[in-house]
Coordinates of C-alpha atoms and ligand atoms in Angstrom, one line a residue:
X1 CA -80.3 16.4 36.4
X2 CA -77.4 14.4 36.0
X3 CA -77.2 10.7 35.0
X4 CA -74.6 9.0 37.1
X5 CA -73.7 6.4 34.8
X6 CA -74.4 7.9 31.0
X7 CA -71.3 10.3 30.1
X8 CA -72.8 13.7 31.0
X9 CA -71.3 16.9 29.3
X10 CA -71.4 20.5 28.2
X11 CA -71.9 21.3 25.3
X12 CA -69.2 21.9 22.8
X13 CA -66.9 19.2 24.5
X14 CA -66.8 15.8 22.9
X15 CA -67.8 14.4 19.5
X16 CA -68.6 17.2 17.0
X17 CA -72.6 16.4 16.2
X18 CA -73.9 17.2 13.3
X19 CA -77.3 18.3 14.8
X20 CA -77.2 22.1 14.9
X21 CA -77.3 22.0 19.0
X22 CA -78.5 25.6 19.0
X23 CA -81.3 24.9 16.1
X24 CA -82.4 22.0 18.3
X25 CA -82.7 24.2 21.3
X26 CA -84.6 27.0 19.9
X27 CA -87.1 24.6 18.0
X28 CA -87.8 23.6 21.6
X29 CA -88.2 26.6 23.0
X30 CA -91.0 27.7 19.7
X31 CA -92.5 24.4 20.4
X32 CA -93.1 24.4 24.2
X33 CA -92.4 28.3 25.0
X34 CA -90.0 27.3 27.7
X35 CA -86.0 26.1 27.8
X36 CA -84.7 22.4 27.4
X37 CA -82.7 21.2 30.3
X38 CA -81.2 18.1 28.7
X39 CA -79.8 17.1 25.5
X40 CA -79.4 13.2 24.4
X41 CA -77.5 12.4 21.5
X42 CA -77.3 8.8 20.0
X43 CA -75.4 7.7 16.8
X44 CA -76.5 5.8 13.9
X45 CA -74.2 2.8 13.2
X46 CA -72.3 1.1 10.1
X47 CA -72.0 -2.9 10.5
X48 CA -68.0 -3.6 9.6
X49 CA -69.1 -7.1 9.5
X50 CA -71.3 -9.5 11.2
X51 CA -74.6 -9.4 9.9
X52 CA -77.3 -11.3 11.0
X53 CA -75.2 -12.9 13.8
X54 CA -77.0 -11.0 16.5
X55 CA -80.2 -12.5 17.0
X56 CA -78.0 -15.8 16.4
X57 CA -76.0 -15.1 19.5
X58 CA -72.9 -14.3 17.1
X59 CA -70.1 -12.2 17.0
X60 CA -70.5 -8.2 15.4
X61 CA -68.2 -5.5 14.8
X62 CA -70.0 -2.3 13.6
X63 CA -68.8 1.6 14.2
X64 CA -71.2 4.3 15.6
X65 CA -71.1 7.1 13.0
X66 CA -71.5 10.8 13.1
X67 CA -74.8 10.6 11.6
X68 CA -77.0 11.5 15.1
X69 CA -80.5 11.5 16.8
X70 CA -80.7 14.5 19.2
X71 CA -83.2 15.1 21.4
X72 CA -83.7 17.9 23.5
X73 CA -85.8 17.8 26.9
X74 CA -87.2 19.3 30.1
X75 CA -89.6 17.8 32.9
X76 CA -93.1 18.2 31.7
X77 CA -96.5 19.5 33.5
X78 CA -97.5 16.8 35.5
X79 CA -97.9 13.4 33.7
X80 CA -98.1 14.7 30.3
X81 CA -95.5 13.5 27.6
X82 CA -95.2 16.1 24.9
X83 CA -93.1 15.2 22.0
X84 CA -92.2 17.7 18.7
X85 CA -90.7 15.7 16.1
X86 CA -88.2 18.4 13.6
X87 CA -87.9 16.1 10.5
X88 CA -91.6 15.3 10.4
X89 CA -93.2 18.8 11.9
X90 CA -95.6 16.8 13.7
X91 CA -96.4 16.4 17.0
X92 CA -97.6 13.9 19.5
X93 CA -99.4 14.1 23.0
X94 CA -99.9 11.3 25.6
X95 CA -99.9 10.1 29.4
X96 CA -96.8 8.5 30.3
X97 CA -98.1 5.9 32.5
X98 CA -100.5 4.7 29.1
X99 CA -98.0 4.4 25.8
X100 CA -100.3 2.9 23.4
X101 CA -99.2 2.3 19.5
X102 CA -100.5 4.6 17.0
X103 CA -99.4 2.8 14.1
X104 CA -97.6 6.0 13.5
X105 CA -93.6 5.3 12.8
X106 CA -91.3 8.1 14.9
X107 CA -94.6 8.4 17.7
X108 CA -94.4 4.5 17.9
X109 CA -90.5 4.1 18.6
X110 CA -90.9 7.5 21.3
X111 CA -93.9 5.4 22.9
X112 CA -92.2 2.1 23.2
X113 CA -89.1 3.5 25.0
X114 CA -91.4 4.9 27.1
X115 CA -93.3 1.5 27.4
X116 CA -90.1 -0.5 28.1
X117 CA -88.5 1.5 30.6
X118 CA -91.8 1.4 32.5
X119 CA -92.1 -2.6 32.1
X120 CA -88.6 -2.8 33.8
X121 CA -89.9 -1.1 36.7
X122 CA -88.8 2.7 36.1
X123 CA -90.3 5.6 37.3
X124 CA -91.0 8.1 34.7
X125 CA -92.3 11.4 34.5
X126 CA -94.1 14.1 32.0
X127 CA -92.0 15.5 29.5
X128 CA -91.5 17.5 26.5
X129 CA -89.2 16.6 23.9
X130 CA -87.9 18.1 20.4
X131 CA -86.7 15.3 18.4
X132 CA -84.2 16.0 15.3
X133 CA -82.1 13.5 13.5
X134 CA -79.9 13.1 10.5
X135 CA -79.7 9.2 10.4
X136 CA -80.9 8.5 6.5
X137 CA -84.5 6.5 7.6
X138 CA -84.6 3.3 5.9
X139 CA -81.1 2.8 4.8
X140 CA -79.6 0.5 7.1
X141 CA -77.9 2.9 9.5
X142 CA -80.2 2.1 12.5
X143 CA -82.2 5.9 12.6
X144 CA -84.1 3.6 14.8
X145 CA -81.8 2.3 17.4
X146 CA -80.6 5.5 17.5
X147 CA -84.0 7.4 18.0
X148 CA -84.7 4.7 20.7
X149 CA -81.5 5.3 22.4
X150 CA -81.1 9.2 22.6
X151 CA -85.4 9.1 23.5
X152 CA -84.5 6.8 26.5
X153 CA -81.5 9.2 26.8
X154 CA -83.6 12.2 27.3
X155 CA -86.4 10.1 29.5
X156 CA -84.5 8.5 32.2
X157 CA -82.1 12.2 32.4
X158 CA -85.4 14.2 32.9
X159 CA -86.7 11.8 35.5
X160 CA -83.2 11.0 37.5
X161 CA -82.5 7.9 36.4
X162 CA -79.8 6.2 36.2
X163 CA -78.9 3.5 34.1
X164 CA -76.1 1.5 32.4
X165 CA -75.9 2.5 28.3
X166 CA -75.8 -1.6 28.1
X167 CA -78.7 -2.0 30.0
X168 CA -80.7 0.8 27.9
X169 CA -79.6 -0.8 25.0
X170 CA -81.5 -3.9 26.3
X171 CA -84.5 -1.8 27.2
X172 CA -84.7 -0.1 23.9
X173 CA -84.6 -3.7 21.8
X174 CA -87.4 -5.0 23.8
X175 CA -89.6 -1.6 22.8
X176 CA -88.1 -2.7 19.2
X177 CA -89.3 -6.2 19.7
X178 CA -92.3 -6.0 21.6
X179 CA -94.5 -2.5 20.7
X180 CA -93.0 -1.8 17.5
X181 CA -93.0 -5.7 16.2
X182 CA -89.4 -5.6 14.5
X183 CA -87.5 -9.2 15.7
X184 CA -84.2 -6.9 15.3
X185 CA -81.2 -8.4 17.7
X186 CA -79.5 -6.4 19.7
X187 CA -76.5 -5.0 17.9
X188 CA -78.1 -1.5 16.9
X189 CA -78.8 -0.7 20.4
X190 CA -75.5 -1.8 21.7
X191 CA -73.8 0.4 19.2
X192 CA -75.9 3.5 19.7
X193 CA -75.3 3.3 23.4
X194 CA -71.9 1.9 23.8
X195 CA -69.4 2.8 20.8
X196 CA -66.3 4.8 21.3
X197 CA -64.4 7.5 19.1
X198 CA -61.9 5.9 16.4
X199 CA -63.3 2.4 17.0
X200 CA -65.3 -0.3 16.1
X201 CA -67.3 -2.1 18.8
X202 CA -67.2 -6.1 18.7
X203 CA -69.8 -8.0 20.2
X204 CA -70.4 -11.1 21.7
X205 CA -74.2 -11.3 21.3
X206 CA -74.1 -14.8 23.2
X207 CA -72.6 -13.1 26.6
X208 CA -72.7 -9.2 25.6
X209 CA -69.1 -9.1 26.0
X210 CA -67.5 -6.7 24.3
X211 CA -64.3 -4.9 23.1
X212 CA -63.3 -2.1 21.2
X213 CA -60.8 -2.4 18.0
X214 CA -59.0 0.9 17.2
X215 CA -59.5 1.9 13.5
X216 CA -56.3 2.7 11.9
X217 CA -55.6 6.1 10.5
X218 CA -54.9 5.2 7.4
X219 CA -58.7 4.0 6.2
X220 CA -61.9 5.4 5.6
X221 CA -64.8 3.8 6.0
X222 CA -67.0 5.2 3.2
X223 CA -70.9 4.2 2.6
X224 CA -72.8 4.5 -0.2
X225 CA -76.3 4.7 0.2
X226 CA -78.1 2.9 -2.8
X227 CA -81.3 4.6 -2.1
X228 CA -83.1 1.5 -2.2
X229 CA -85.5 2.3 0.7
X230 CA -86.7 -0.1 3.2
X231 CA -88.5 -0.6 6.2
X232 CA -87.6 -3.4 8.4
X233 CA -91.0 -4.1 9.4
X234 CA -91.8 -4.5 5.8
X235 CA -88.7 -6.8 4.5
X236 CA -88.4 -10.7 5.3
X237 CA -86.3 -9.9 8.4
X238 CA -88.8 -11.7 10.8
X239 CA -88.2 -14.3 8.2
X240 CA -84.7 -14.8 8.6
X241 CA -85.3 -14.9 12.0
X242 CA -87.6 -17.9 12.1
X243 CA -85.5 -19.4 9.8
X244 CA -82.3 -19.4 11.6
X245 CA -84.7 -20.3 14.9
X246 CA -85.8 -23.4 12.9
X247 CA -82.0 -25.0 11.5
X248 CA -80.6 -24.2 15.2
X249 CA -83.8 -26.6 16.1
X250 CA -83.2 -28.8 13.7
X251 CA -79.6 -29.3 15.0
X252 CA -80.9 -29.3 18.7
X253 CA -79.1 -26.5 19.6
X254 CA -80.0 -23.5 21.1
X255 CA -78.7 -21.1 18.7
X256 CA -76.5 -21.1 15.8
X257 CA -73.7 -20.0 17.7
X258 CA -73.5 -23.5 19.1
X259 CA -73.5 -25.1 15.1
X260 CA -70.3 -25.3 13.5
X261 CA -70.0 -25.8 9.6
X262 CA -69.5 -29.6 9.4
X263 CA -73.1 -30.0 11.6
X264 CA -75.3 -28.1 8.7
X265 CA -75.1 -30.2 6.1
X266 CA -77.9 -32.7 6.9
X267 CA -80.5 -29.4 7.1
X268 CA -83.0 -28.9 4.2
X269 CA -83.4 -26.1 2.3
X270 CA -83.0 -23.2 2.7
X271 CA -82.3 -23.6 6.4
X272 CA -79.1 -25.3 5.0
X273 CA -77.7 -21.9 3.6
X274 CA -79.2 -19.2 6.1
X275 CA -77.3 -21.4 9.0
X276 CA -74.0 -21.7 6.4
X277 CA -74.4 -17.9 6.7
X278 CA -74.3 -18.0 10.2
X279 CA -71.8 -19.7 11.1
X280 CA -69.0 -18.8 8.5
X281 CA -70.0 -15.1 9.4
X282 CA -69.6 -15.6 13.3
X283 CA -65.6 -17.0 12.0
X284 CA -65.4 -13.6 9.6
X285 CA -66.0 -11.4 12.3
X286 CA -63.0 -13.2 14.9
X287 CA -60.7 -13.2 11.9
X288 CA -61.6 -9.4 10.6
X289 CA -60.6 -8.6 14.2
X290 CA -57.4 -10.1 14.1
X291 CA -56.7 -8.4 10.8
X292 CA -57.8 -5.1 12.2
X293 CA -55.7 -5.8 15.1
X294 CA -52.4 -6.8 13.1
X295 CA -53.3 -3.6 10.1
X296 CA -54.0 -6.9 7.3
X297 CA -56.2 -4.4 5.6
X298 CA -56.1 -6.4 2.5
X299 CA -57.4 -9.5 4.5
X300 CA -59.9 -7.6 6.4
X301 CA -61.2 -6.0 2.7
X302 CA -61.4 -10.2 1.5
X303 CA -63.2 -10.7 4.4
X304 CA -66.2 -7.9 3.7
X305 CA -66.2 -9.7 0.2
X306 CA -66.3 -12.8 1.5
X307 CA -69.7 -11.7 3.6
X308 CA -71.4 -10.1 0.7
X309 CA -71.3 -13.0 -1.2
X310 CA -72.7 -15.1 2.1
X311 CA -75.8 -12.5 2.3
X312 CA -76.2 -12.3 -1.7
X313 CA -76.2 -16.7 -2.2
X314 CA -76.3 -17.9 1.5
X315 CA -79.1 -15.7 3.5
X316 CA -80.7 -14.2 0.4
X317 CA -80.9 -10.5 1.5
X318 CA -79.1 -8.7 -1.5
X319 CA -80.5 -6.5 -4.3
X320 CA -78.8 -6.1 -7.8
X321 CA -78.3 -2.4 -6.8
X322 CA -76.0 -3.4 -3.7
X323 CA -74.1 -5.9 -5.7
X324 CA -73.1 -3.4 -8.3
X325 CA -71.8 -1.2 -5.6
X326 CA -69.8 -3.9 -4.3
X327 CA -68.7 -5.1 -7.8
X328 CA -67.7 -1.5 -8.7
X329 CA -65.7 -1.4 -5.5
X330 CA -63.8 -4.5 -6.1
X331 CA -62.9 -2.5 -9.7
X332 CA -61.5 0.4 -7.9
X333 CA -58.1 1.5 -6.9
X334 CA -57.2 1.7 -2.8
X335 CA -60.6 0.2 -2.0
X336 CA -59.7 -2.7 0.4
X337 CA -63.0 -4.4 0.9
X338 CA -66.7 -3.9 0.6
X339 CA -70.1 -5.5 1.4
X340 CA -73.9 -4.3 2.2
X341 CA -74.6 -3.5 5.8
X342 CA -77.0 -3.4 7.9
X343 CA -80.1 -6.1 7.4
X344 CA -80.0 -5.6 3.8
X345 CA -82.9 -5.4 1.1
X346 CA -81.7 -2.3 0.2
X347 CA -80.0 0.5 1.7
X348 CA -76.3 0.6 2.3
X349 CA -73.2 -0.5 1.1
X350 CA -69.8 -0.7 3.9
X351 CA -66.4 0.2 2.1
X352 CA -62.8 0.3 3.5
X353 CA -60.8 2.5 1.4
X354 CA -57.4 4.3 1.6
X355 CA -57.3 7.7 3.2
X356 CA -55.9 8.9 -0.4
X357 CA -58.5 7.3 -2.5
X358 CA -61.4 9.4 -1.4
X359 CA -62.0 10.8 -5.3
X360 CA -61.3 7.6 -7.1
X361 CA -63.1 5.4 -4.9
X362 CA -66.4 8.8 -5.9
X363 CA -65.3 8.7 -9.5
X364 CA -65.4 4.4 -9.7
X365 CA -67.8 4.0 -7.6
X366 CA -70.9 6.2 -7.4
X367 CA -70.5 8.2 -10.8
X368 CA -69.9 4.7 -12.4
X369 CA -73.2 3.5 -10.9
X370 CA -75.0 6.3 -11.6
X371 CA -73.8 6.7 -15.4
X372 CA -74.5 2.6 -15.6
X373 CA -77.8 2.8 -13.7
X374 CA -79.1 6.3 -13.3
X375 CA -79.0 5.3 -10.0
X376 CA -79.0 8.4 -7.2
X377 CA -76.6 7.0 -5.1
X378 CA -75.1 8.9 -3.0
X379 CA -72.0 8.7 -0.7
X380 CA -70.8 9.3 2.8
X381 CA -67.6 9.5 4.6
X382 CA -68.2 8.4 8.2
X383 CA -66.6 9.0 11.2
X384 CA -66.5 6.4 14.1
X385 CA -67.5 8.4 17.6
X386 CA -68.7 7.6 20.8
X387 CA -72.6 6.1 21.7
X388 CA -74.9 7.5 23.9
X389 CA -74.0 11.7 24.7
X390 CA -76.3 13.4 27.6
X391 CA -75.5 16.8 28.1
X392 CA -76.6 19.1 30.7
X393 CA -77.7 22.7 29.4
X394 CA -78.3 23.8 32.7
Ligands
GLA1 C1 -80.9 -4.9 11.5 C2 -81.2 -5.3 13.0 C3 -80.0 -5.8 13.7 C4 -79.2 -6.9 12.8 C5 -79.1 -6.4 11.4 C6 -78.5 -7.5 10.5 O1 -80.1 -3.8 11.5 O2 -81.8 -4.3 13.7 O3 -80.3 -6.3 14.9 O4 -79.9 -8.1 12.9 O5 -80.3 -6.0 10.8 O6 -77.2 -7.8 10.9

């Protein structure tokens, strides 16, 4: 029950998780009266910069967090999938060889991994699965990619497969793409599958290429969650997407990554500033690696500024609640850099910040917004571990 190429452990070595693994285990054995033989973690991510590069075939540099989906599983009875969500207390019941949608979100996302690994020509079998996570849903930390990626986890472990987290990842975007109906790129995968501890994970979305960049010690990477819910499905993500599709088409190229700023300026608008967007993002994220690279902390923090303004004027995918966080930011003491993350419309703000300025950065930041707005915002400080965990509790 091992999967060649996933990292395969016991548990208590590793990443700490934040899932309670024994909680997880014992909710599986009340739900299905028998023991788990498998457990698949996958993290959540935070975008450092890049966003809305992927599906552009840009450049992306997020960080998988310690914010985690955890699934725990066993072979079902015969073709039977079985699946006992924690966070919902629901469950869900179906063939394997038949995923159809049910309209239902966490059911949908199980079913579509299940769906996609089938359409690439795997063999699956029944299963039972106990699904726990503690990704914020709708917030712009990819609980999504994350559930996708631990589910396919657990799937391919139970029935012997073996496959390649970057290959997964591929699976898992197509499920995204093509039974759940969310355009999304490719980046959330990528991250829940293939991150490593103490680094971010850049991303050539073009070749899938990709390289990890050691975060220095002295930095936290802090977000802030504005609380402005949203559901990609339900935003004017598809949007962007047809609108980046239409100025690289315009410019008779086949994606943005092939535009450079000096081609744009004959496009009309507001292809003109989605593809400004683009392309001056895709130069942010080579020259925030460098900075990374050489510790330029300050010029990395311009750099996330920089970006926010791009998604706020250029790509329109801001809210007033996200650009106070990242004014208040700017205001505050041994804060580097800041900028919303993730596809926007809400959700979460990225920040670099001092290893010292923890309190300040709480005390300028979210008390400020929340005595200005009565906002609930609410903060966390995140951790950069690995993708993709499978764990044998045999
Ligand atoms: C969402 C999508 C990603 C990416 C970001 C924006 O998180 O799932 O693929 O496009 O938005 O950068």
């Amino acid at each position: 029950m091992i999967l060649a190429a996933l990292p395969t452990r016991k548990p208590g070595t590793g990443n700490p998780v934040t899932i309670e693994r024994r909680s997880l285990q014992q909710t599986f054995e009340n739900a299905f009266h028998r023991e788990p033989e498998v457990l698949s973690e996958a993290p959540g991510r935070v975008n450092l910069i890049g966003e809305h590069t992927d599906y552009n075939e840009g450049f992306v540099l997020p960080i998988a967090i310690d914010r985690t989906v955890a699934v725990a599983a066993a072979p079902g009875a015969g073709r039977t999938v079985r699946a006992y969500s924690v966070d919902f207390d629901a469950r869900d019941e179906w063939r394997i060889d038949a995923p159809r949608r049910t309209g239902r979100e966490w059911r949908d996302y199980v079913r579509a991994v299940a769906w996609a690994l089938l359409d690439a020509g795997y063999e699956l079998r029944g299963v039972d699965l106990a699904i726990a996570g503690d990704v914020p849903p709708g917030s712009g930390l990819s609980s999504s990619a994350a559930l996708e990626i631990a589910v396919a986890g657990a799937l391919c472990s139970v029935a012997d497969i073996s496959v390649q987290p970057e290959r997964l990842a591929l699976i898992c975007q197509k499920a995204e793409n093509q039974f759940v109906g969310v355009q999304s790129g490719v980046m959330d995968q990528l991250a829940a599958a293939c991150s490593r501890a103490g680094h971010a994970l850049l991303i050539d979305c073009r070749s899938l290429d990709r390289d990890f960049v050691a975060l220095p010690g002295e930095i936290v990477i802090i977000v802030v969650d504005s609380k402005v819910p949203r559901r990609l499905g339900e935003t004017p993500y598809n949007q962007r997407r047809e609108e980046c599709a239409a100025a690289a088409q315009e410019l008779g190229v086949s994606s943005l990554r092939e535009a450079a700023i000096g081609d744009i300026e004959g496009l009309r608008e507001p292809l003109k500033r989605r593809a400004r967007h683009v392309v001056s993002e895709n130069q942010r994220v080579l020259e925030a690696v460098d900075a990374l690279r050489s510790r330029n902390l300050a010029r990395l923090g311009e750099l996330m500024y920089e970006s926010h303004a791009s998604l706020r004027d250029g790509f329109g995918v801001s809210t007033p609640e996200l650009d106070l966080l990242v004014e208040l930011a700017s205001r505050t003491t041994g804060v580097f850099g800041a900028r919303l993350t993730g596809a926007g419309f809400g959700g979460c703000t990225v920040n670099l910040v001092e290893r010292d300025a923890v309190a300040g950065f709480e005390a300028g930041v979210v008390e400020r917004d929340r005595e200005r707005t009565g906002s609930p915002a609410t903060m966390l400080i995140c951790k950069a571990v690995d993708g993709l965990r499978i764990y044998s509790l045999g």
